[in-house]
PDB file of C-alpha atoms in Angstrom:
ATOM      1  CA  UNK K   1      11.763-185.608 122.823  1.00  0.00           C
ATOM      2  CA  UNK K   2      11.002-183.935 126.239  1.00  0.00           C
ATOM      3  CA  UNK K   3       9.640-180.599 126.184  1.00  0.00           C
ATOM      4  CA  UNK K   4      12.768-179.087 127.437  1.00  0.00           C
ATOM      5  CA  UNK K   5      14.911-180.569 124.776  1.00  0.00           C
ATOM      6  CA  UNK K   6      12.419-179.275 121.929  1.00  0.00           C
ATOM      7  CA  UNK K   7      12.440-175.829 123.608  1.00  0.00           C
ATOM      8  CA  UNK K   8      16.311-175.700 123.587  1.00  0.00           C
ATOM      9  CA  UNK K   9      16.425-176.906 119.896  1.00  0.00           C
ATOM     10  CA  UNK K  10      13.786-174.314 118.732  1.00  0.00           C
ATOM     11  CA  UNK K  11      15.844-171.637 120.661  1.00  0.00           C
ATOM     12  CA  UNK K  12      18.857-172.540 118.887  1.00  0.00           C
ATOM     13  CA  UNK K  13      17.229-172.506 115.451  1.00  0.00           C
ATOM     14  CA  UNK K  14      15.813-169.042 116.302  1.00  0.00           C
ATOM     15  CA  UNK K  15      19.289-167.907 117.041  1.00  0.00           C
ATOM     16  CA  UNK K  16      20.457-168.907 113.633  1.00  0.00           C
ATOM     17  CA  UNK K  17      17.808-166.852 112.268  1.00  0.00           C
ATOM     18  CA  UNK K  18      19.012-163.843 114.308  1.00  0.00           C
ATOM     19  CA  UNK K  19      22.793-164.183 113.130  1.00  0.00           C
ATOM     20  CA  UNK K  20      23.924-160.949 111.542  1.00  0.00           C
ATOM     21  CA  UNK K  21      27.209-162.339 109.770  1.00  0.00           C
ATOM     22  CA  UNK K  22      28.892-165.430 108.750  1.00  0.00           C
ATOM     23  CA  UNK K  23      30.870-165.609 111.949  1.00  0.00           C
ATOM     24  CA  UNK K  24      27.931-165.327 114.166  1.00  0.00           C
ATOM     25  CA  UNK K  25      26.050-167.810 112.007  1.00  0.00           C
ATOM     26  CA  UNK K  26      28.837-170.395 112.256  1.00  0.00           C
ATOM     27  CA  UNK K  27      29.056-169.884 115.949  1.00  0.00           C
ATOM     28  CA  UNK K  28      25.269-170.319 116.299  1.00  0.00           C
ATOM     29  CA  UNK K  29      25.231-173.470 113.989  1.00  0.00           C
ATOM     30  CA  UNK K  30      28.168-175.040 116.102  1.00  0.00           C
ATOM     31  CA  UNK K  31      26.182-174.316 119.266  1.00  0.00           C
ATOM     32  CA  UNK K  32      22.977-175.854 117.999  1.00  0.00           C
ATOM     33  CA  UNK K  33      24.759-178.961 116.707  1.00  0.00           C
ATOM     34  CA  UNK K  34      26.634-179.294 119.947  1.00  0.00           C
ATOM     35  CA  UNK K  35      23.485-178.990 122.013  1.00  0.00           C
ATOM     36  CA  UNK K  36      21.705-181.629 120.189  1.00  0.00           C
ATOM     37  CA  UNK K  37      24.601-183.933 120.517  1.00  0.00           C
ATOM     38  CA  UNK K  38      24.747-183.100 124.232  1.00  0.00           C
ATOM     39  CA  UNK K  39      21.143-183.808 124.619  1.00  0.00           C
ATOM     40  CA  UNK K  40      21.552-187.170 122.660  1.00  0.00           C
ATOM     41  CA  UNK K  41      24.465-188.124 125.191  1.00  0.00           C
ATOM     42  CA  UNK K  42      22.512-187.574 128.352  1.00  0.00           C
ATOM     43  CA  UNK K  43      19.584-189.281 126.881  1.00  0.00           C
ATOM     44  CA  UNK K  44      17.076-186.612 126.339  1.00  0.00           C
ATOM     45  CA  UNK K  45      17.208-187.076 122.570  1.00  0.00           C
ATOM     46  CA  UNK K  46      17.089-190.210 120.540  1.00  0.00           C
ATOM     47  CA  UNK K  47      19.753-190.704 117.861  1.00  0.00           C
ATOM     48  CA  UNK K  48      16.954-190.013 115.240  1.00  0.00           C
ATOM     49  CA  UNK K  49      15.903-186.656 116.794  1.00  0.00           C
ATOM     50  CA  UNK K  50      19.469-185.719 117.337  1.00  0.00           C
ATOM     51  CA  UNK K  51      20.148-186.267 113.520  1.00  0.00           C
ATOM     52  CA  UNK K  52      17.104-184.230 112.748  1.00  0.00           C
ATOM     53  CA  UNK K  53      18.057-181.401 115.046  1.00  0.00           C
ATOM     54  CA  UNK K  54      21.527-181.245 113.504  1.00  0.00           C
ATOM     55  CA  UNK K  55      20.404-181.332 109.988  1.00  0.00           C
ATOM     56  CA  UNK K  56      17.753-178.765 110.662  1.00  0.00           C
ATOM     57  CA  UNK K  57      20.513-176.585 112.020  1.00  0.00           C
ATOM     58  CA  UNK K  58      22.891-177.113 109.166  1.00  0.00           C
ATOM     59  CA  UNK K  59      20.247-176.645 106.619  1.00  0.00           C
ATOM     60  CA  UNK K  60      18.979-173.308 108.214  1.00  0.00           C
ATOM     61  CA  UNK K  61      22.630-172.011 108.188  1.00  0.00           C
ATOM     62  CA  UNK K  62      23.079-173.092 104.619  1.00  0.00           C
ATOM     63  CA  UNK K  63      19.704-171.420 103.471  1.00  0.00           C
ATOM     64  CA  UNK K  64      20.810-168.326 105.535  1.00  0.00           C
ATOM     65  CA  UNK K  65      24.200-168.100 103.679  1.00  0.00           C
ATOM     66  CA  UNK K  66      22.616-168.518 100.306  1.00  0.00           C
ATOM     67  CA  UNK K  67      19.993-165.792 101.046  1.00  0.00           C
ATOM     68  CA  UNK K  68      22.864-163.510 101.919  1.00  0.00           C
ATOM     69  CA  UNK K  69      24.750-164.382  98.861  1.00  0.00           C
ATOM     70  CA  UNK K  70      21.670-163.907  96.701  1.00  0.00           C
ATOM     71  CA  UNK K  71      21.043-160.637  98.077  1.00  0.00           C
ATOM     72  CA  UNK K  72      24.542-159.564  97.331  1.00  0.00           C
ATOM     73  CA  UNK K  73      24.353-160.884  93.795  1.00  0.00           C
ATOM     74  CA  UNK K  74      20.920-159.038  93.512  1.00  0.00           C
ATOM     75  CA  UNK K  75      22.572-155.813  94.555  1.00  0.00           C
ATOM     76  CA  UNK K  76      25.327-156.321  92.122  1.00  0.00           C
ATOM     77  CA  UNK K  77      28.154-156.904  94.935  1.00  0.00           C
ATOM     78  CA  UNK K  78      30.799-159.721  94.961  1.00  0.00           C
ATOM     79  CA  UNK K  79      30.496-162.490  97.212  1.00  0.00           C
ATOM     80  CA  UNK K  80      32.593-162.303 100.324  1.00  0.00           C
ATOM     81  CA  UNK K  81      36.148-163.639 100.207  1.00  0.00           C
ATOM     82  CA  UNK K  82      36.182-167.316 101.412  1.00  0.00           C
ATOM     83  CA  UNK K  83      32.590-167.916 100.797  1.00  0.00           C
ATOM     84  CA  UNK K  84      32.325-171.689 100.138  1.00  0.00           C
ATOM     85  CA  UNK K  85      29.281-173.422  98.544  1.00  0.00           C
ATOM     86  CA  UNK K  86      28.467-176.882  97.101  1.00  0.00           C
ATOM     87  CA  UNK K  87      28.393-177.310  93.579  1.00  0.00           C
ATOM     88  CA  UNK K  88      24.625-177.214  93.853  1.00  0.00           C
ATOM     89  CA  UNK K  89      24.860-173.953  95.519  1.00  0.00           C
ATOM     90  CA  UNK K  90      27.300-172.543  93.024  1.00  0.00           C
ATOM     91  CA  UNK K  91      24.835-173.588  90.295  1.00  0.00           C
ATOM     92  CA  UNK K  92      21.945-171.988  92.041  1.00  0.00           C
ATOM     93  CA  UNK K  93      23.844-168.801  92.483  1.00  0.00           C
ATOM     94  CA  UNK K  94      25.026-168.717  88.883  1.00  0.00           C
ATOM     95  CA  UNK K  95      21.500-169.235  87.748  1.00  0.00           C
ATOM     96  CA  UNK K  96      20.402-166.491  89.894  1.00  0.00           C
ATOM     97  CA  UNK K  97      23.026-164.128  88.502  1.00  0.00           C
ATOM     98  CA  UNK K  98      22.228-165.150  85.097  1.00  0.00           C
ATOM     99  CA  UNK K  99      18.479-164.485  85.802  1.00  0.00           C
ATOM    100  CA  UNK K 100      19.117-161.050  87.297  1.00  0.00           C
ATOM    101  CA  UNK K 101      21.215-160.070  84.270  1.00  0.00           C
ATOM    102  CA  UNK K 102      18.465-161.384  81.850  1.00  0.00           C
ATOM    103  CA  UNK K 103      15.889-159.443  83.788  1.00  0.00           C
ATOM    104  CA  UNK K 104      18.067-156.308  83.621  1.00  0.00           C
ATOM    105  CA  UNK K 105      18.438-156.621  79.731  1.00  0.00           C
ATOM    106  CA  UNK K 106      14.641-157.381  79.491  1.00  0.00           C
ATOM    107  CA  UNK K 107      14.013-153.952  81.400  1.00  0.00           C
ATOM    108  CA  UNK K 108      16.492-152.132  79.123  1.00  0.00           C
ATOM    109  CA  UNK K 109      14.818-153.471  76.018  1.00  0.00           C
ATOM    110  CA  UNK K 110      11.348-152.582  77.326  1.00  0.00           C
ATOM    111  CA  UNK K 111      12.601-149.037  78.237  1.00  0.00           C
ATOM    112  CA  UNK K 112      14.119-148.590  74.687  1.00  0.00           C
ATOM    113  CA  UNK K 113      10.805-149.806  72.926  1.00  0.00           C
ATOM    114  CA  UNK K 114       8.900-147.439  75.228  1.00  0.00           C
ATOM    115  CA  UNK K 115      11.028-144.526  74.266  1.00  0.00           C
ATOM    116  CA  UNK K 116      10.883-145.353  70.577  1.00  0.00           C
ATOM    117  CA  UNK K 117       7.069-145.603  70.764  1.00  0.00           C
ATOM    118  CA  UNK K 118       6.941-142.236  72.582  1.00  0.00           C
ATOM    119  CA  UNK K 119       9.322-140.753  70.086  1.00  0.00           C
ATOM    120  CA  UNK K 120       6.993-142.153  67.047  1.00  0.00           C
ATOM    121  CA  UNK K 121       3.973-140.503  68.565  1.00  0.00           C
TER     122      UNK K 121
END
């Protein structure tokens, strides 16, 4: 892959990292995928490199969305309307929510035990 193509792909992936919301992320993802396809069309990327670049953009966007949703769950907020995830993503988010709830229950039990121990002394 020529250096200019690699630089463009890296810049597009960096733009995904800077996205501040779902719409901006969707735009940046579409742009990154479109740029990779355009580079392949004009012969600056092989089909394999194009597939790798488009997969990297889509994976980065998916990871960003999951991180945002995990943060929302962690903060006790509802997921945004229209948030769509794969079954695997849903399972991950459910496990995360369950783990957060378990952690909260554990903290409450420990606080209650500490309070009882302080009271007994």
